[in-house]
PDB file of C-alpha atoms in Angstrom:
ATOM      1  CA  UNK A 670    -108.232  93.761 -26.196  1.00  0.00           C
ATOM      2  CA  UNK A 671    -112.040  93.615 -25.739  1.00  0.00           C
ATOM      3  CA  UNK A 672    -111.865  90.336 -25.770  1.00  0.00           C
ATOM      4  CA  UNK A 673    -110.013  90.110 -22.299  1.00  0.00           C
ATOM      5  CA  UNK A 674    -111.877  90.343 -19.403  1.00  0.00           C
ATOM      6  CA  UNK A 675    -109.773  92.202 -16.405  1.00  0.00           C
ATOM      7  CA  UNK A 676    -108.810  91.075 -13.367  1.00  0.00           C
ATOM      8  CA  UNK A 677    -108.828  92.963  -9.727  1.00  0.00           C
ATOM      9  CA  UNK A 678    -105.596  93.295  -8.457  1.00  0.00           C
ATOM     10  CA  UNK A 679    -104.646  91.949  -5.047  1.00  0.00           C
ATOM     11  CA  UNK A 680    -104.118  94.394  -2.212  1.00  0.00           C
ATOM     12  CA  UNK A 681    -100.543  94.420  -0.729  1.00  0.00           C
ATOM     13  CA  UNK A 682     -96.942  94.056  -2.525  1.00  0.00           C
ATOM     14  CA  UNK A 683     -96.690  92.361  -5.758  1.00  0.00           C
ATOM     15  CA  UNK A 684     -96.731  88.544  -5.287  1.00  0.00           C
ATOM     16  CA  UNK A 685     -98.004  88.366  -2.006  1.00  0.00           C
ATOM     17  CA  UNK A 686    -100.589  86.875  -0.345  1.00  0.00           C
ATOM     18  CA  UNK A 687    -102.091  87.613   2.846  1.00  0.00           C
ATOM     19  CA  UNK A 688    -103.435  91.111   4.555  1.00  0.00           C
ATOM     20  CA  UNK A 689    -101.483  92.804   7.179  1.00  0.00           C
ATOM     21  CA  UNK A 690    -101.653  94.152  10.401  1.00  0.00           C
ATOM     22  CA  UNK A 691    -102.151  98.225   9.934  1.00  0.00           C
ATOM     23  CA  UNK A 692    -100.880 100.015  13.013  1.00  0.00           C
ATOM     24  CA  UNK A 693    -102.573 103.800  13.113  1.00  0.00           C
ATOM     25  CA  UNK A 694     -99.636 105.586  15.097  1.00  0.00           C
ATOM     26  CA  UNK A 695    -102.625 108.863  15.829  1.00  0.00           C
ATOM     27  CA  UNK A 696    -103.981 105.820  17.957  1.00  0.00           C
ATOM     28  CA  UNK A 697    -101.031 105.585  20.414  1.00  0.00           C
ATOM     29  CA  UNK A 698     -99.206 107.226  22.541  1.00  0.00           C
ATOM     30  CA  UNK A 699     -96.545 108.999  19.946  1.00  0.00           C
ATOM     31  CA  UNK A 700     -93.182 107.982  19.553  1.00  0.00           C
ATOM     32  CA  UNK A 701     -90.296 109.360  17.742  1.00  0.00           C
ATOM     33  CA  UNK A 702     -88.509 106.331  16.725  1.00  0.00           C
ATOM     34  CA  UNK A 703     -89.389 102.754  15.660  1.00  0.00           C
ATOM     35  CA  UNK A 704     -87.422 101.408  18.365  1.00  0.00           C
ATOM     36  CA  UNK A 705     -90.053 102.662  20.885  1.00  0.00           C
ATOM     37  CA  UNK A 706     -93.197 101.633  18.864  1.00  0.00           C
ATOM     38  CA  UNK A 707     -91.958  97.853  18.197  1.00  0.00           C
ATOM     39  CA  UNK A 708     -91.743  97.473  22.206  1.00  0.00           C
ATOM     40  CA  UNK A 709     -94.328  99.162  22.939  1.00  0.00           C
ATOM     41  CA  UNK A 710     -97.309  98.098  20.881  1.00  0.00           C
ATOM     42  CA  UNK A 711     -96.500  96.385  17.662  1.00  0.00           C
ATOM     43  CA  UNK A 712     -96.538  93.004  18.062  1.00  0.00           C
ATOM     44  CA  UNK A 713     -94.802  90.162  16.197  1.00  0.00           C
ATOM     45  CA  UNK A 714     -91.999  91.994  15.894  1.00  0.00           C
ATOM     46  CA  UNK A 715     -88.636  92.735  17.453  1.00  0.00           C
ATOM     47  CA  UNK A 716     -84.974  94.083  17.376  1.00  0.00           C
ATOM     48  CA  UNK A 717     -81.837  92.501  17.256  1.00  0.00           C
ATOM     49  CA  UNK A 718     -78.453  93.261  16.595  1.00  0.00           C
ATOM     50  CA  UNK A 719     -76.118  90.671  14.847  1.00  0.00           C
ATOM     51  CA  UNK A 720     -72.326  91.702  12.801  1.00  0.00           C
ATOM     52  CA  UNK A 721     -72.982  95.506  14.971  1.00  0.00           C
ATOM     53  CA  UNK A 722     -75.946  95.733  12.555  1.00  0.00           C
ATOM     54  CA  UNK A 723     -79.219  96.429  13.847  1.00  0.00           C
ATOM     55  CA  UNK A 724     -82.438  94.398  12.555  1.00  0.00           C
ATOM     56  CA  UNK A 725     -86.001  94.396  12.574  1.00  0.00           C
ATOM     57  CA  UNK A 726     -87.330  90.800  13.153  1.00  0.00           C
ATOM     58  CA  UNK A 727     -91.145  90.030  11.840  1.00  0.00           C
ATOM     59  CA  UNK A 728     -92.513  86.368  13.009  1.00  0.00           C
ATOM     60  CA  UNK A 729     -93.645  84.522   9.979  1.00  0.00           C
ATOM     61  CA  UNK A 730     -96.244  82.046   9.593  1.00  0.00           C
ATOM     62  CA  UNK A 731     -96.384  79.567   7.432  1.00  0.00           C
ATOM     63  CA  UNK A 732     -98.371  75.942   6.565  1.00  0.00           C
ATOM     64  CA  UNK A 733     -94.964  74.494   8.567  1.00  0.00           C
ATOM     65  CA  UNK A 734     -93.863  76.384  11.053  1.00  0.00           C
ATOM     66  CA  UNK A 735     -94.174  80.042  12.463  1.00  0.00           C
ATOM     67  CA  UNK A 736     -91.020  81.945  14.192  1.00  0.00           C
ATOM     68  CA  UNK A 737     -88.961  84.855  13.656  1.00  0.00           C
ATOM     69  CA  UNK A 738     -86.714  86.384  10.347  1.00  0.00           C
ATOM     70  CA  UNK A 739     -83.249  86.410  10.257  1.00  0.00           C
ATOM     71  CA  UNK A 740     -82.030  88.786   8.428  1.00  0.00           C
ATOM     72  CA  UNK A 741     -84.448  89.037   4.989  1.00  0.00           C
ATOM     73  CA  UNK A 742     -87.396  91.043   6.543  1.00  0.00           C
ATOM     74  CA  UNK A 743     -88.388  93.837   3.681  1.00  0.00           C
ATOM     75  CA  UNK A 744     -88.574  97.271   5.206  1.00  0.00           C
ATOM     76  CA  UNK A 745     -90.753 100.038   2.821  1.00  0.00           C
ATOM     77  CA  UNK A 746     -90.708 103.684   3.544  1.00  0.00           C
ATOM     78  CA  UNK A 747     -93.819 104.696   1.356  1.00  0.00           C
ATOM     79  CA  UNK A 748     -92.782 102.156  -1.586  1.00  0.00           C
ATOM     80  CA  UNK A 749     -88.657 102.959  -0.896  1.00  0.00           C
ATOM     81  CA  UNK A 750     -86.827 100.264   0.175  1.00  0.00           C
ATOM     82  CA  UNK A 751     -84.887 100.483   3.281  1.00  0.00           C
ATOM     83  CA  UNK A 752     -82.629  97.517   3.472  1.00  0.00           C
ATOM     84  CA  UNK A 753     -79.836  99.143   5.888  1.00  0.00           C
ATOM     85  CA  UNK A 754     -82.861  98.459   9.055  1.00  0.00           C
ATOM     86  CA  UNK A 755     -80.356 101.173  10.706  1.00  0.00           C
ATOM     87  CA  UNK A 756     -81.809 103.569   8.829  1.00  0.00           C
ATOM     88  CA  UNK A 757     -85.439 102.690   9.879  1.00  0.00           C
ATOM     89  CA  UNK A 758     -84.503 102.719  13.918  1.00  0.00           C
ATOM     90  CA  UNK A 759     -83.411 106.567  13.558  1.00  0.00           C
ATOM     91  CA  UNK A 760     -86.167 107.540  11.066  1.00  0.00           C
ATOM     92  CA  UNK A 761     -88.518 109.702  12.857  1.00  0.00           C
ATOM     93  CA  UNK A 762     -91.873 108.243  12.922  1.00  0.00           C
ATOM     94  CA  UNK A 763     -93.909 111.485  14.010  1.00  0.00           C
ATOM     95  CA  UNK A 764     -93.480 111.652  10.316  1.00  0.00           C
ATOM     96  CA  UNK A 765     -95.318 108.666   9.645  1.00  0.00           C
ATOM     97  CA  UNK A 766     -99.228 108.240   9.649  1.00  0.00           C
ATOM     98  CA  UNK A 767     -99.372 104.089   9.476  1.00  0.00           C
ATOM     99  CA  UNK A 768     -97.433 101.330   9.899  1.00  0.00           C
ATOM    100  CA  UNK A 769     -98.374  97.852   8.404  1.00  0.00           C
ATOM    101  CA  UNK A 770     -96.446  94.737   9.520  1.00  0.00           C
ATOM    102  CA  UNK A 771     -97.099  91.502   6.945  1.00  0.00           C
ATOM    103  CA  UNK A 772     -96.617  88.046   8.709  1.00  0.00           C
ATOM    104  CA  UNK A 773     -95.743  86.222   4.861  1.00  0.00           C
ATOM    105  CA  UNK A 774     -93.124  85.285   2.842  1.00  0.00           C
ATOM    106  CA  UNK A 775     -93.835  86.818  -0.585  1.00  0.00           C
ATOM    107  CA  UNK A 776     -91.129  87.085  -3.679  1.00  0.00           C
ATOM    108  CA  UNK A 777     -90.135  89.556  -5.836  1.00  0.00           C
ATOM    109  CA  UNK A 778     -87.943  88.478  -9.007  1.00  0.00           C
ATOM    110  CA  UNK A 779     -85.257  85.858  -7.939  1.00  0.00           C
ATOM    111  CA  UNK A 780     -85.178  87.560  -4.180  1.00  0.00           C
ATOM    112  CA  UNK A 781     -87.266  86.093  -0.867  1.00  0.00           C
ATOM    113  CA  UNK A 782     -88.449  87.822   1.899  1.00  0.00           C
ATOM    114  CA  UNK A 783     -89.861  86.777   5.137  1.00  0.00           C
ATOM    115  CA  UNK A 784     -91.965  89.776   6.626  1.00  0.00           C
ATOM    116  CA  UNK A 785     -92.116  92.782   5.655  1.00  0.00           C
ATOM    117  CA  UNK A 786     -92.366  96.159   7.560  1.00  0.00           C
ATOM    118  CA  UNK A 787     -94.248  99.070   5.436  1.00  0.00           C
ATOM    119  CA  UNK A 788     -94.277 103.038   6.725  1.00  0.00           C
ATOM    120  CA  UNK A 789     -96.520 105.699   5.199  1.00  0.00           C
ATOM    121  CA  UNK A 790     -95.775 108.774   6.064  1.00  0.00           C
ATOM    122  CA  UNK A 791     -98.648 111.719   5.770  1.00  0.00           C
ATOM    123  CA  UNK A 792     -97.580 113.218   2.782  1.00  0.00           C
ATOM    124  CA  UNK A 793     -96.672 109.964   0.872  1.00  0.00           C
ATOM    125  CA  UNK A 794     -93.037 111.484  -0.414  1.00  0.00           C
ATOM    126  CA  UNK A 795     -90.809 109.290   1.779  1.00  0.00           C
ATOM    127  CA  UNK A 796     -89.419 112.415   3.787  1.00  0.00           C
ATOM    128  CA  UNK A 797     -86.203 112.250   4.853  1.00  0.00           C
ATOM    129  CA  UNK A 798     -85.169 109.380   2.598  1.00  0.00           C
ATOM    130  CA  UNK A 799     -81.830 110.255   0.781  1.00  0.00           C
ATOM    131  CA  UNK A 800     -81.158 107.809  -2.125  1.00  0.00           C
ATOM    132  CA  UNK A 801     -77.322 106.408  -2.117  1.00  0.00           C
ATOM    133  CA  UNK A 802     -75.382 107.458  -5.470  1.00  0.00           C
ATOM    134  CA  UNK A 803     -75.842 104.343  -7.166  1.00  0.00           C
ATOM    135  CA  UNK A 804     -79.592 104.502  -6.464  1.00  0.00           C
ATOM    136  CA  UNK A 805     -81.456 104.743 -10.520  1.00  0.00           C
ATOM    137  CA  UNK A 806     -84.707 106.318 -11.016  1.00  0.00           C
ATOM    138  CA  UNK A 807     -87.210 105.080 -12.949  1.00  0.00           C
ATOM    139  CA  UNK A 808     -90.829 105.634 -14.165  1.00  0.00           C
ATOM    140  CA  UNK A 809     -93.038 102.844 -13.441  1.00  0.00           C
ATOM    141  CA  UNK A 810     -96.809 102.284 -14.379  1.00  0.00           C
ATOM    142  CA  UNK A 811     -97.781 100.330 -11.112  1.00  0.00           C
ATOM    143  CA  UNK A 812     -99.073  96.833 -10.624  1.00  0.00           C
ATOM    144  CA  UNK A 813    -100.716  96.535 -13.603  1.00  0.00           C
ATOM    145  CA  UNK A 814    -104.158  95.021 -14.016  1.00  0.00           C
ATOM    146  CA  UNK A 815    -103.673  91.164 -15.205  1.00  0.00           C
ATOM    147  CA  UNK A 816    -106.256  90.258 -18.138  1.00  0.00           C
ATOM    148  CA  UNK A 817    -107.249  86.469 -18.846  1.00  0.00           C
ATOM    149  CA  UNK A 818    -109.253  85.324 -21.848  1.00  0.00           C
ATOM    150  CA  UNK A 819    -111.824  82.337 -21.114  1.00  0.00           C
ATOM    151  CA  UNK A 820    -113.563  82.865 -24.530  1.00  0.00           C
ATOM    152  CA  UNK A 821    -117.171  84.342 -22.718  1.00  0.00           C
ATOM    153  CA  UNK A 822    -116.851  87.644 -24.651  1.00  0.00           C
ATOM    154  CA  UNK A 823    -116.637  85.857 -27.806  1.00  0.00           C
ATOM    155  CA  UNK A 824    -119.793  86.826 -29.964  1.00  0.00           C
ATOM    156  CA  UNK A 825    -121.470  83.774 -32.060  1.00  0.00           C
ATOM    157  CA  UNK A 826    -121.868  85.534 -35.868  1.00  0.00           C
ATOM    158  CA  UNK A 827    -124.455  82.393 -36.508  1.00  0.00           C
ATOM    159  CA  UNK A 828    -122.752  82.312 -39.987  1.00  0.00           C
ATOM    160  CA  UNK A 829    -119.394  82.791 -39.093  1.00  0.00           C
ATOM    161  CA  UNK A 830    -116.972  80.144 -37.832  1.00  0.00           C
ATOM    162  CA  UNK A 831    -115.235  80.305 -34.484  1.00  0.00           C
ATOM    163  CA  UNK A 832    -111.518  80.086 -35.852  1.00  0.00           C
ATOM    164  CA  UNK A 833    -109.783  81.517 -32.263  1.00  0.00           C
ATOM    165  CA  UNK A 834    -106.624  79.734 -32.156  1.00  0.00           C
ATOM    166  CA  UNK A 835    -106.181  80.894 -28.223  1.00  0.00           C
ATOM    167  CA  UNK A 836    -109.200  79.018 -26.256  1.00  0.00           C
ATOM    168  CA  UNK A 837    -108.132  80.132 -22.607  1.00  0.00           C
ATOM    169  CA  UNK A 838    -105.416  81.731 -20.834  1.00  0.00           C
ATOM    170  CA  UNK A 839    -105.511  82.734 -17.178  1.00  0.00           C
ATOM    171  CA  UNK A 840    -102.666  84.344 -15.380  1.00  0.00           C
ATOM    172  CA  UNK A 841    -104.104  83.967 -11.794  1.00  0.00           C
ATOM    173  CA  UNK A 842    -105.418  80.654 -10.788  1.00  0.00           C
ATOM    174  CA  UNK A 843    -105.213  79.465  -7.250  1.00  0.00           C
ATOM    175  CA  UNK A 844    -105.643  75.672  -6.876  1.00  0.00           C
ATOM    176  CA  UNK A 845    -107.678  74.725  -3.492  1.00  0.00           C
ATOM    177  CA  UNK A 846    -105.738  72.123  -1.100  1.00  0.00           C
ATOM    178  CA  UNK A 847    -107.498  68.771  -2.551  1.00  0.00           C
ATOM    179  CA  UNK A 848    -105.412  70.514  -5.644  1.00  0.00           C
ATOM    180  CA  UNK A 849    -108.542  69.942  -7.512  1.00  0.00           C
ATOM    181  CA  UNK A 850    -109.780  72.943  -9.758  1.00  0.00           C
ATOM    182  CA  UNK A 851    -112.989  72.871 -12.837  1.00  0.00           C
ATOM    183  CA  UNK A 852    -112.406  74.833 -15.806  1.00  0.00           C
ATOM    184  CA  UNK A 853    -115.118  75.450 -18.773  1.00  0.00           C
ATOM    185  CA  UNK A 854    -113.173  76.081 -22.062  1.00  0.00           C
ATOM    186  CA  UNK A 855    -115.162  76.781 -25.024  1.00  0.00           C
ATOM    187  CA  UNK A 856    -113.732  74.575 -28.103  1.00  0.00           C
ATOM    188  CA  UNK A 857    -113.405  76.378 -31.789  1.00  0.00           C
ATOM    189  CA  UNK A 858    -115.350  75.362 -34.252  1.00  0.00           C
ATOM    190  CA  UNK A 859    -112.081  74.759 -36.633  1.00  0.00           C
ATOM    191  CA  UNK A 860    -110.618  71.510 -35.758  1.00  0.00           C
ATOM    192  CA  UNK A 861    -107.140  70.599 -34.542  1.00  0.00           C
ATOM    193  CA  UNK A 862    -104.528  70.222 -32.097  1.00  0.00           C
ATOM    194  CA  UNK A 863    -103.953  72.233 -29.383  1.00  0.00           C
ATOM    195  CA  UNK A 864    -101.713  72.983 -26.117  1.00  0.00           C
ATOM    196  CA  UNK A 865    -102.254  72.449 -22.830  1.00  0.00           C
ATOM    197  CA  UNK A 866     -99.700  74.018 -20.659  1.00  0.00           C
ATOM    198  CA  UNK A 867     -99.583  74.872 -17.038  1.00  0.00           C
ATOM    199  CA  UNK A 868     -97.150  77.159 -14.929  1.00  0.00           C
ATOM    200  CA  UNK A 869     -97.026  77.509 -11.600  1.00  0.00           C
ATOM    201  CA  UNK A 870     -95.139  77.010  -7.967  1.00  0.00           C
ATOM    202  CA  UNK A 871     -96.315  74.954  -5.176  1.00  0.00           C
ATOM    203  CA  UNK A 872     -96.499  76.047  -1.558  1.00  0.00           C
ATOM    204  CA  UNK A 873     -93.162  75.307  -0.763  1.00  0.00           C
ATOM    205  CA  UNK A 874     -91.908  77.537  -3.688  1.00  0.00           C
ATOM    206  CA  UNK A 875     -90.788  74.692  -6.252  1.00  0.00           C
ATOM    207  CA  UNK A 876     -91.720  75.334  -9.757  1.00  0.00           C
ATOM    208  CA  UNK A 877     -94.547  72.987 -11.418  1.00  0.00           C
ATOM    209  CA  UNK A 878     -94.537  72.809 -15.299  1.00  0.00           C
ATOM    210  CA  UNK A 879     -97.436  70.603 -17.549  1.00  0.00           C
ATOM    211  CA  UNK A 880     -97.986  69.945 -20.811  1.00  0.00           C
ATOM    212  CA  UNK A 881    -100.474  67.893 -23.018  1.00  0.00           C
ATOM    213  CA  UNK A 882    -101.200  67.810 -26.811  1.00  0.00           C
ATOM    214  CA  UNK A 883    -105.154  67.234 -27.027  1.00  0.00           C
ATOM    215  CA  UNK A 884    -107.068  67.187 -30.168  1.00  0.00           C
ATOM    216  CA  UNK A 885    -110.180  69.049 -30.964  1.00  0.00           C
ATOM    217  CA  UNK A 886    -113.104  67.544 -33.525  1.00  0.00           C
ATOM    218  CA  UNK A 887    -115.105  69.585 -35.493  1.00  0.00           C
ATOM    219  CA  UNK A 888    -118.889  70.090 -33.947  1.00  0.00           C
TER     220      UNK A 888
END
């Protein structure tokens, strides 16, 4: 594990890009509901009602266009989410301290949303937030530092052999738009083949998958 070198983790939800717009509410005037706040000062977003359900609309920009959700804006109560957006117009916000509006799309496991909503309240224990009966519990560690190995912490023994059969991995590279990116891998000193493989999604969200068999000679 010393060999890994750590990586900082991005600020926001997991797998999104993109900072938000943090609403102080002690800044305003106060309101009691969410309803009040969204036409009164937060901007970018609005309410709607569609099949007698009421829903908080975020505008989204993106490389191709920029308008309002449908229906798949995210809405967090201090990490809890609220997807019945009923719930959020009758929560009462002199509970909450911030409110932070994100104008991406970001995914989380096979699901896509468009916006997303977050409230922190001051104590940080969603108050007020009952759980349905279906709801499950369970301890999680948090986003996680990601690790990659580029081969820097490697120490030369002078008399030993560099016999590492991994050469590079990184978890967390963003290509530029001219799609062109430089990497320095240091080569073993065993030779052989190796594999080159690349994972990834392009901006529209389609998956991109590369691989090459290159050969290493011995220095």
């Amino acid at each position: 594990d010393t060999l890994f070198e750590r990586v900082n983790v991005p600020d926001g939800p997991p797998l999104f890009t993109g900072k938000p717009i943090i609403y102080h509410l002690d800044d305003y005037t106060r309101f009691p509901t969410m309803q009040d706040i969204v036409i009164e000062f937060v901007s970018g977003t609005r309410l709607r009602r569609a099949n007698n359900q009421s829903l908080l609309q975020i505008i989204v920009e993106s490389d191709f266009s920029r308008g309002y959700t449908e229906q798949n804006a995210l809405v967090l109560i201090d990490g809890i989410a609220i997807f019945d957006h009923e719930r959020l117009f009758k929560y009462d916000l002199l509970k909450a301290k911030t409110v932070s509006i994100y104008h991406k799309s970001f995914r989380i496991g096979s699901q896509t949303f468009d916006g997303l909503a977050a409230l922190h309240t001051y104590k940080g224990t969603y108050q007020d937030v009952t759980l349905g009966k279906n709801s499950v519990i369970l301890d999680f560690d948090g986003v996680l530092y990601p690790t990659r190995f580029t081969g820097r912490e490697v120490v030369e023994m002078g008399y030993l052999p560099d016999v590492c059969s991994l050469l590079y991995w990184d978890p967390l590279i963003h290509l530029p738009q001219d799609g062109v990116q430089e990497i320095s891998i240091k080569t073993p000193s065993k030779p052989g083949t190796y594999t080159v493989e690349i994972e990834g999604t392009l901006s529209d969200g389609r998956p991109v998958l590369f691989k090459e068999i290159v050969a290493i000679i011995a220095q």
